[in-house]
Amino acid sequence: MQKNLHPAARQPTWINYWGWGSGDMLGAGAQAVITGWLFYFFTTFCGLSAVEAGLILGLPRLLEAITCPLIGYVSDNLRHTWVGRKIGRRKLFLLITIPLLPSFALIFRTGHTFTYYLLVFIFFELLYTMFLIPWETLAAEMTKDYKEKAKFAGARMIVAQSSAILASYLPTLLINQFGGKDSPDTFFWMAAIFGVIFSVVVTIVVLTSWERPYGPRETAVLSQTYGGVSLKAALNIPVKMFRDLFSTLKIRAFRQHLSIYLGGYLSQDIFNSAFAFFVATVLMGATLVISQLMTVMYVAQLISVMVAIQIVIRTGPVLAYRLAASLFGAALMLYLTFYLVRPEGFAASFGALGTNLFGALNPAGEHFSPSLVFWLFVPIVLAGLGRGTLNFVPWSVYNYLPDVDEAVTGQRREGIFAGVMTLVRKLAQSAAIMASGWIIDLGGYIKTKPGEVVVQTPEAIQTVTLLMVGGPLLMLLLGALASWKFRLNASTHAVLVHEVERLRNGATEAESDENRRIVEDLTGWRYDQLWGRASGHAADSTLSPLPQRS
């Protein structure tokens, strides 16, 4: 049998950081288009109600209760098969998606039925999941070093925010070329461009990343399974998959991380669902205005990520998360203040700008007004500064969670953790989007046609505003509360990695009481139960963690 089935562990370079990170052009780029524009596109150009648009965006996530953990589990275990050994357990999924990703443009075609949009969106979401989960594991596999993991996460998020800028500003670039501000062709060509980009970046990921070499335990299993997977083992896959799925929730740091993750991301999902409607009804702007404001926000997010990388490396993720939640919360309160006050003269000054919002920044301009500049740009910049870090922190932390899990199970399960994170994220996002659509519709929002001017009722406008402000604030509060108990940072991670090496070499006691306390706090398990000792084998669903705080 072959001795070295994968490249030996090596030091990542800038090519690997940015090559792997380029994958978030798909990971975040697709979501930036979907969350930023698709709800608006369906209700404005496709004749769908807010409830129907919410169902299209939400229902496919329910199917991923099976597909997310399944892909994570299968990608972890493909190492036991011929195809996994020859192509790679992660890269096999990436290669399948490359020729199919341009189908993204099919979502942005008008004149079809609710069923068409639902089925096409389900197909793309399946492709998206097939890429996302295996791709997310690779950074955790390519290094164990805390700073290197943070650099991978930083490269990823810089690419993510750059793709979001492109997603927000492409409509502005395309509007004059393809039919003006009220043409659906703007969105089709945007999606077509992104579809081609998606295929290119997945190819780059395949060429610049590598998978973790086999450890001693995996080599032993490999020698027993070289001939393939038995029928009995194949039939047992669903049972083991869901057992592994729920076993991840017995890791204390992972439970805390999920709360932080959902707080930051759900606050943005709700904001994204309502923001375009808020701009259209409260700020009285059209597609072009929405595009330019979103561009400003995503530029601020890019700057925020660059700062957050240094904060996380030096102090850990908690401080960065709290600062981000405060900035985003301040932006939401400013938007609420604007709705309540309706500053005098804003509407006239805003209308005089025409199609270029950035003309407001010229002090020598005829329509320059400090009040106009403040209300147009300060809230959206604050929102961007907060959102960028809220995006970065959870995925920087994810890279360390397989290390915590390895202390408990003695296994490396990057795939199942990525699957659980994506599953929980998409189910929660599904609920948030569908609820947002239902609330907007319940508030009496009247769907419009391209170029049509509809005066919304005060109740509809109030509903959109309260949803955009109140929903994110509640989610941010829940995430901030969870962050108070989170202890994973550079120093505790170093202790954890050190103790994992000792466990791998047969240690049964911690090197010091302080090390034991740190490892037990992160894992939620007594030290004598680590490395799968509680029941004789790893990741067993019958294990009983410490009865301490969650």
CSV table of N, CA, C and O in Angstrom, one decimal, residues 28-116:
chain,number,residue,atom,x,y,z
A,28,ALA,N,-19.0,33.9,0.0
A,28,ALA,CA,-19.7,35.1,0.5
A,28,ALA,C,-20.3,35.9,-0.7
A,28,ALA,O,-21.3,36.6,-0.6
A,29,GLY,N,-19.7,35.7,-1.9
A,29,GLY,CA,-20.2,36.5,-3.1
A,29,GLY,C,-21.6,36.1,-3.4
A,29,GLY,O,-22.5,36.9,-3.7
A,30,ALA,N,-21.8,34.8,-3.5
A,30,ALA,CA,-23.2,34.3,-3.8
A,30,ALA,C,-24.2,34.7,-2.7
A,30,ALA,O,-25.3,35.2,-3.1
A,31,GLN,N,-23.8,34.7,-1.5
A,31,GLN,CA,-24.7,35.1,-0.4
A,31,GLN,C,-24.9,36.6,-0.4
A,31,GLN,O,-26.0,37.1,-0.1
A,32,ALA,N,-23.9,37.4,-0.8
A,32,ALA,CA,-24.1,38.8,-0.9
A,32,ALA,C,-25.1,39.2,-2.0
A,32,ALA,O,-26.0,40.1,-1.8
A,33,VAL,N,-25.1,38.5,-3.1
A,33,VAL,CA,-26.1,38.7,-4.2
A,33,VAL,C,-27.4,38.2,-3.7
A,33,VAL,O,-28.5,38.9,-3.9
A,34,ILE,N,-27.5,37.0,-3.1
A,34,ILE,CA,-28.8,36.4,-2.7
A,34,ILE,C,-29.4,37.3,-1.6
A,34,ILE,O,-30.6,37.6,-1.7
A,35,THR,N,-28.7,37.6,-0.6
A,35,THR,CA,-29.3,38.3,0.6
A,35,THR,C,-29.5,39.8,0.3
A,35,THR,O,-30.4,40.4,0.8
A,36,GLY,N,-28.6,40.3,-0.6
A,36,GLY,CA,-28.7,41.7,-0.9
A,36,GLY,C,-29.8,42.1,-2.0
A,36,GLY,O,-30.3,43.1,-2.0
A,37,TRP,N,-30.0,41.1,-2.9
A,37,TRP,CA,-30.8,41.5,-4.1
A,37,TRP,C,-31.9,40.6,-4.4
A,37,TRP,O,-32.9,41.0,-5.0
A,38,LEU,N,-31.8,39.3,-4.1
A,38,LEU,CA,-32.8,38.3,-4.6
A,38,LEU,C,-34.2,38.6,-4.1
A,38,LEU,O,-35.2,38.5,-4.9
A,39,PHE,N,-34.4,38.9,-2.8
A,39,PHE,CA,-35.7,39.2,-2.3
A,39,PHE,C,-36.3,40.4,-3.0
A,39,PHE,O,-37.5,40.3,-3.4
A,40,TYR,N,-35.5,41.4,-3.2
A,40,TYR,CA,-35.9,42.6,-3.9
A,40,TYR,C,-36.2,42.3,-5.4
A,40,TYR,O,-37.2,42.7,-5.9
A,41,PHE,N,-35.4,41.4,-6.0
A,41,PHE,CA,-35.6,41.1,-7.4
A,41,PHE,C,-36.9,40.3,-7.6
A,41,PHE,O,-37.7,40.6,-8.5
A,42,PHE,N,-37.2,39.3,-6.7
A,42,PHE,CA,-38.4,38.6,-6.8
A,42,PHE,C,-39.7,39.4,-6.6
A,42,PHE,O,-40.7,39.3,-7.4
A,43,THR,N,-39.7,40.3,-5.7
A,43,THR,CA,-40.9,41.1,-5.4
A,43,THR,C,-41.0,42.3,-6.4
A,43,THR,O,-42.2,42.7,-6.6
A,44,THR,N,-39.9,42.8,-7.0
A,44,THR,CA,-40.0,43.9,-7.8
A,44,THR,C,-40.2,43.5,-9.3
A,44,THR,O,-40.9,44.2,-10.1
A,45,PHE,N,-39.5,42.5,-9.8
A,45,PHE,CA,-39.4,42.2,-11.2
A,45,PHE,C,-40.1,40.9,-11.6
A,45,PHE,O,-40.4,40.6,-12.7
A,46,CYS,N,-40.5,40.0,-10.6
A,46,CYS,CA,-41.0,38.7,-10.9
A,46,CYS,C,-42.5,38.6,-10.5
A,46,CYS,O,-43.1,37.5,-10.7
A,47,GLY,N,-43.1,39.6,-9.9
A,47,GLY,CA,-44.5,39.6,-9.6
A,47,GLY,C,-44.8,38.7,-8.4
A,47,GLY,O,-45.9,38.3,-8.2
A,48,LEU,N,-43.8,38.3,-7.6
A,48,LEU,CA,-44.0,37.5,-6.4
A,48,LEU,C,-44.3,38.3,-5.2
A,48,LEU,O,-43.8,39.5,-5.0
A,49,SER,N,-45.1,37.8,-4.3
A,49,SER,CA,-45.3,38.5,-3.0
A,49,SER,C,-44.1,38.3,-2.1
A,49,SER,O,-43.2,37.5,-2.3
A,50,ALA,N,-44.1,39.1,-1.0
A,50,ALA,CA,-43.0,39.0,0.0
A,50,ALA,C,-43.0,37.6,0.6
A,50,ALA,O,-41.9,37.0,0.9
A,51,VAL,N,-44.2,37.0,0.8
A,51,VAL,CA,-44.2,35.7,1.4
A,51,VAL,C,-43.7,34.6,0.5
A,51,VAL,O,-42.9,33.8,0.9
A,52,GLU,N,-44.0,34.7,-0.8
A,52,GLU,CA,-43.5,33.8,-1.8
A,52,GLU,C,-42.0,33.9,-1.9
A,52,GLU,O,-41.3,32.9,-2.0
A,53,ALA,N,-41.5,35.2,-2.0
A,53,ALA,CA,-40.0,35.4,-2.0
A,53,ALA,C,-39.3,34.8,-0.8
A,53,ALA,O,-38.3,34.1,-0.9
A,54,GLY,N,-39.9,35.0,0.4
A,54,GLY,CA,-39.4,34.4,1.6
A,54,GLY,C,-39.4,32.9,1.6
A,54,GLY,O,-38.4,32.2,2.0
A,55,LEU,N,-40.4,32.3,1.0
A,55,LEU,CA,-40.5,30.8,0.9
A,55,LEU,C,-39.4,30.3,0.0
A,55,LEU,O,-38.7,29.3,0.3
A,56,ILE,N,-39.2,30.9,-1.2
A,56,ILE,CA,-38.1,30.5,-2.1
A,56,ILE,C,-36.8,30.6,-1.4
A,56,ILE,O,-35.9,29.6,-1.6
A,57,LEU,N,-36.5,31.6,-0.7
A,57,LEU,CA,-35.2,31.8,0.0
A,57,LEU,C,-35.1,30.9,1.2
A,57,LEU,O,-34.0,30.5,1.6
A,58,GLY,N,-36.2,30.5,1.8
A,58,GLY,CA,-36.2,29.8,3.0
A,58,GLY,C,-36.3,28.3,2.9
A,58,GLY,O,-35.6,27.5,3.6
A,59,LEU,N,-37.2,27.8,2.0
A,59,LEU,CA,-37.5,26.4,2.0
A,59,LEU,C,-36.3,25.5,1.6
A,59,LEU,O,-36.1,24.4,2.2
A,60,PRO,N,-35.4,25.9,0.7
A,60,PRO,CA,-34.2,25.1,0.3
A,60,PRO,C,-33.4,24.8,1.5
A,60,PRO,O,-32.7,23.7,1.6
A,61,ARG,N,-33.3,25.7,2.5
A,61,ARG,CA,-32.5,25.5,3.7
A,61,ARG,C,-33.0,24.4,4.5
A,61,ARG,O,-32.2,23.7,5.2
A,62,LEU,N,-34.3,24.1,4.5
A,62,LEU,CA,-34.8,23.0,5.2
A,62,LEU,C,-34.3,21.6,4.7
A,62,LEU,O,-34.1,20.7,5.5
A,63,LEU,N,-34.1,21.5,3.4
A,63,LEU,CA,-33.6,20.3,2.8
A,63,LEU,C,-32.2,20.1,3.3
A,63,LEU,O,-31.7,18.9,3.3
A,64,GLU,N,-31.5,21.2,3.6
A,64,GLU,CA,-30.1,21.0,4.0
A,64,GLU,C,-29.9,20.5,5.4
A,64,GLU,O,-28.8,20.3,5.8
A,65,ALA,N,-31.0,20.2,6.1
A,65,ALA,CA,-30.9,19.5,7.4
A,65,ALA,C,-30.3,18.1,7.1
A,65,ALA,O,-29.7,17.5,8.0
A,66,ILE,N,-30.4,17.6,5.9
A,66,ILE,CA,-29.8,16.3,5.5
A,66,ILE,C,-28.5,16.5,4.7
A,66,ILE,O,-27.5,15.9,5.0
A,67,THR,N,-28.5,17.4,3.7
A,67,THR,CA,-27.4,17.6,2.8
A,67,THR,C,-26.2,18.1,3.5
A,67,THR,O,-25.0,17.7,3.2
A,68,CYS,N,-26.3,19.1,4.4
A,68,CYS,CA,-25.1,19.7,5.1
A,68,CYS,C,-24.3,18.6,5.9
A,68,CYS,O,-23.1,18.4,5.7
A,69,PRO,N,-25.0,18.0,6.9
A,69,PRO,CA,-24.2,17.0,7.6
A,69,PRO,C,-23.8,15.8,6.8
A,69,PRO,O,-22.7,15.2,7.0
A,70,LEU,N,-24.6,15.4,5.8
A,70,LEU,CA,-24.2,14.3,4.9
A,70,LEU,C,-22.9,14.6,4.1
A,70,LEU,O,-22.0,13.8,4.1
A,71,ILE,N,-22.8,15.8,3.5
A,71,ILE,CA,-21.6,16.2,2.8
A,71,ILE,C,-20.4,16.3,3.8
A,71,ILE,O,-19.3,15.8,3.4
A,72,GLY,N,-20.6,16.8,5.0
A,72,GLY,CA,-19.5,16.9,5.9
A,72,GLY,C,-19.1,15.5,6.3
A,72,GLY,O,-17.9,15.2,6.4
A,73,TYR,N,-20.0,14.7,6.6
A,73,TYR,CA,-19.7,13.3,7.0
A,73,TYR,C,-19.0,12.5,5.9
A,73,TYR,O,-17.9,11.9,6.1
A,74,VAL,N,-19.5,12.6,4.7
A,74,VAL,CA,-19.0,11.8,3.6
A,74,VAL,C,-17.6,12.4,3.3
A,74,VAL,O,-16.6,11.6,3.0
A,75,SER,N,-17.4,13.7,3.3
A,75,SER,CA,-16.0,14.2,3.0
A,75,SER,C,-15.0,13.8,4.0
A,75,SER,O,-13.8,13.6,3.7
A,76,ASP,N,-15.4,13.7,5.3
A,76,ASP,CA,-14.5,13.2,6.3
A,76,ASP,C,-14.1,11.7,6.1
A,76,ASP,O,-13.0,11.3,6.3
A,77,ASN,N,-15.1,10.9,5.6
A,77,ASN,CA,-14.9,9.5,5.5
A,77,ASN,C,-14.5,9.0,4.1
A,77,ASN,O,-14.2,7.8,3.9
A,78,LEU,N,-14.4,9.9,3.1
A,78,LEU,CA,-14.0,9.5,1.8
A,78,LEU,C,-12.5,9.0,1.8
A,78,LEU,O,-12.0,8.4,0.8
A,79,ARG,N,-11.8,9.4,2.8
A,79,ARG,CA,-10.4,9.0,2.9
A,79,ARG,C,-10.3,7.4,2.9
A,79,ARG,O,-9.2,6.9,2.7
A,80,HIS,N,-11.4,6.7,3.3
A,80,HIS,CA,-11.4,5.3,3.3
A,80,HIS,C,-11.7,4.6,2.0
A,80,HIS,O,-11.8,3.4,1.9
A,81,THR,N,-11.9,5.5,0.9
A,81,THR,CA,-12.3,4.9,-0.4
A,81,THR,C,-11.2,5.2,-1.4
A,81,THR,O,-10.4,6.1,-1.3
A,82,TRP,N,-11.3,4.5,-2.5
A,82,TRP,CA,-10.3,4.6,-3.6
A,82,TRP,C,-10.4,6.0,-4.2
A,82,TRP,O,-9.3,6.7,-4.4
A,83,VAL,N,-11.6,6.6,-4.4
A,83,VAL,CA,-11.7,7.9,-5.0
A,83,VAL,C,-11.2,9.0,-4.1
A,83,VAL,O,-10.6,10.0,-4.5
A,84,GLY,N,-11.4,8.8,-2.8
A,84,GLY,CA,-10.9,9.8,-1.8
A,84,GLY,C,-9.4,9.8,-1.8
A,84,GLY,O,-8.7,10.8,-1.6
A,85,ARG,N,-8.8,8.6,-1.9
A,85,ARG,CA,-7.3,8.5,-1.9
A,85,ARG,C,-6.7,9.1,-3.2
A,85,ARG,O,-5.6,9.7,-3.1
A,86,LYS,N,-7.3,8.9,-4.3
A,86,LYS,CA,-6.8,9.3,-5.6
A,86,LYS,C,-7.0,10.8,-5.9
A,86,LYS,O,-6.1,11.5,-6.4
A,87,ILE,N,-8.2,11.3,-5.5
A,87,ILE,CA,-8.5,12.7,-5.9
A,87,ILE,C,-8.5,13.6,-4.7
A,87,ILE,O,-8.1,14.7,-4.8
A,88,GLY,N,-8.9,13.1,-3.5
A,88,GLY,CA,-9.0,13.9,-2.3
A,88,GLY,C,-10.4,13.9,-1.8
A,88,GLY,O,-11.3,14.1,-2.5
A,89,ARG,N,-10.5,13.7,-0.5
A,89,ARG,CA,-11.9,13.6,0.1
A,89,ARG,C,-12.6,15.0,0.1
A,89,ARG,O,-13.8,15.0,0.0
A,90,ARG,N,-11.9,16.1,0.1
A,90,ARG,CA,-12.5,17.4,0.0
A,90,ARG,C,-12.6,17.8,-1.5
A,90,ARG,O,-13.6,18.3,-2.0
A,91,LYS,N,-11.5,17.6,-2.2
A,91,LYS,CA,-11.4,18.2,-3.6
A,91,LYS,C,-12.3,17.5,-4.6
A,91,LYS,O,-12.7,18.1,-5.6
A,92,LEU,N,-12.7,16.3,-4.3
A,92,LEU,CA,-13.7,15.7,-5.2
A,92,LEU,C,-15.0,16.5,-5.3
A,92,LEU,O,-15.5,16.7,-6.4
A,93,PHE,N,-15.5,17.0,-4.2
A,93,PHE,CA,-16.7,17.8,-4.2
A,93,PHE,C,-16.4,19.1,-5.0
A,93,PHE,O,-17.3,19.6,-5.8
A,94,LEU,N,-15.3,19.7,-4.8
A,94,LEU,CA,-15.0,21.0,-5.5
A,94,LEU,C,-14.9,20.8,-7.0
A,94,LEU,O,-15.5,21.7,-7.7
A,95,LEU,N,-14.3,19.7,-7.4
A,95,LEU,CA,-14.2,19.5,-8.9
A,95,LEU,C,-15.6,19.3,-9.5
A,95,LEU,O,-15.8,19.7,-10.6
A,96,ILE,N,-16.5,18.7,-8.8
A,96,ILE,CA,-17.9,18.4,-9.3
A,96,ILE,C,-18.6,19.8,-9.6
A,96,ILE,O,-19.3,19.9,-10.6
A,97,THR,N,-18.4,20.8,-8.7
A,97,THR,CA,-19.1,22.0,-8.8
A,97,THR,C,-18.6,22.9,-9.9
A,97,THR,O,-19.4,23.7,-10.4
A,98,ILE,N,-17.4,22.8,-10.3
A,98,ILE,CA,-16.8,23.8,-11.2
A,98,ILE,C,-17.6,24.0,-12.5
A,98,ILE,O,-17.9,25.2,-12.9
A,99,PRO,N,-18.0,23.0,-13.3
A,99,PRO,CA,-18.7,23.2,-14.5
A,99,PRO,C,-20.1,23.7,-14.3
A,99,PRO,O,-20.8,24.1,-15.3
A,100,LEU,N,-20.7,23.5,-13.1
A,100,LEU,CA,-22.1,23.7,-12.9
A,100,LEU,C,-22.4,25.1,-12.3
A,100,LEU,O,-23.6,25.5,-12.3
A,101,LEU,N,-21.4,25.8,-11.8
A,101,LEU,CA,-21.7,27.0,-11.1
A,101,LEU,C,-22.3,28.2,-11.9
A,101,LEU,O,-23.0,29.0,-11.4
A,102,PRO,N,-22.0,28.3,-13.2
A,102,PRO,CA,-22.6,29.3,-14.0
A,102,PRO,C,-24.1,29.3,-14.0
A,102,PRO,O,-24.8,30.2,-14.4
A,103,SER,N,-24.7,28.2,-13.6
A,103,SER,CA,-26.2,28.1,-13.5
A,103,SER,C,-26.8,29.1,-12.6
A,103,SER,O,-28.0,29.3,-12.5
A,104,PHE,N,-25.9,29.8,-11.8
A,104,PHE,CA,-26.4,30.8,-10.9
A,104,PHE,C,-27.2,31.9,-11.6
A,104,PHE,O,-28.2,32.4,-11.1
A,105,ALA,N,-26.9,32.2,-12.9
A,105,ALA,CA,-27.6,33.2,-13.7
A,105,ALA,C,-29.1,32.8,-13.9
A,105,ALA,O,-29.9,33.7,-14.2
A,106,LEU,N,-29.4,31.5,-13.9
A,106,LEU,CA,-30.7,31.1,-14.2
A,106,LEU,C,-31.7,31.6,-13.2
A,106,LEU,O,-32.9,31.6,-13.5
A,107,ILE,N,-31.3,31.9,-12.0
A,107,ILE,CA,-32.2,32.3,-10.9
A,107,ILE,C,-32.7,33.7,-11.3
A,107,ILE,O,-33.9,34.0,-11.0
A,108,PHE,N,-31.9,34.5,-12.0
A,108,PHE,CA,-32.3,35.9,-12.2
A,108,PHE,C,-32.9,36.1,-13.6
A,108,PHE,O,-32.5,37.0,-14.4
A,109,ARG,N,-33.8,35.2,-14.0
A,109,ARG,CA,-34.6,35.4,-15.2
A,109,ARG,C,-36.1,35.7,-14.8
A,109,ARG,O,-36.7,35.0,-14.0
A,110,THR,N,-36.7,36.7,-15.5
A,110,THR,CA,-38.0,37.0,-15.2
A,110,THR,C,-39.0,36.2,-16.0
A,110,THR,O,-38.6,35.5,-17.0
A,111,GLY,N,-40.3,36.3,-15.7
A,111,GLY,CA,-41.3,35.6,-16.4
A,111,GLY,C,-41.6,34.2,-16.1
A,111,GLY,O,-42.3,33.5,-16.9
A,112,HIS,N,-41.1,33.7,-15.0
A,112,HIS,CA,-41.3,32.3,-14.7
A,112,HIS,C,-42.2,32.2,-13.4
A,112,HIS,O,-42.5,33.2,-12.8
A,113,THR,N,-42.5,30.9,-13.1
A,113,THR,CA,-43.4,30.7,-12.0
A,113,THR,C,-42.7,30.5,-10.7
A,113,THR,O,-41.4,30.4,-10.6
A,114,PHE,N,-43.4,30.5,-9.6
A,114,PHE,CA,-42.9,30.3,-8.3
A,114,PHE,C,-42.1,29.0,-8.2
A,114,PHE,O,-41.0,28.9,-7.7
A,115,THR,N,-42.7,27.9,-8.9
A,115,THR,CA,-42.1,26.6,-8.9
A,115,THR,C,-40.7,26.6,-9.6
A,115,THR,O,-39.7,26.0,-9.1
A,116,TYR,N,-40.6,27.3,-10.7
A,116,TYR,CA,-39.3,27.4,-11.4
A,116,TYR,C,-38.3,28.1,-10.5
A,116,TYR,O,-37.2,27.5,-10.4
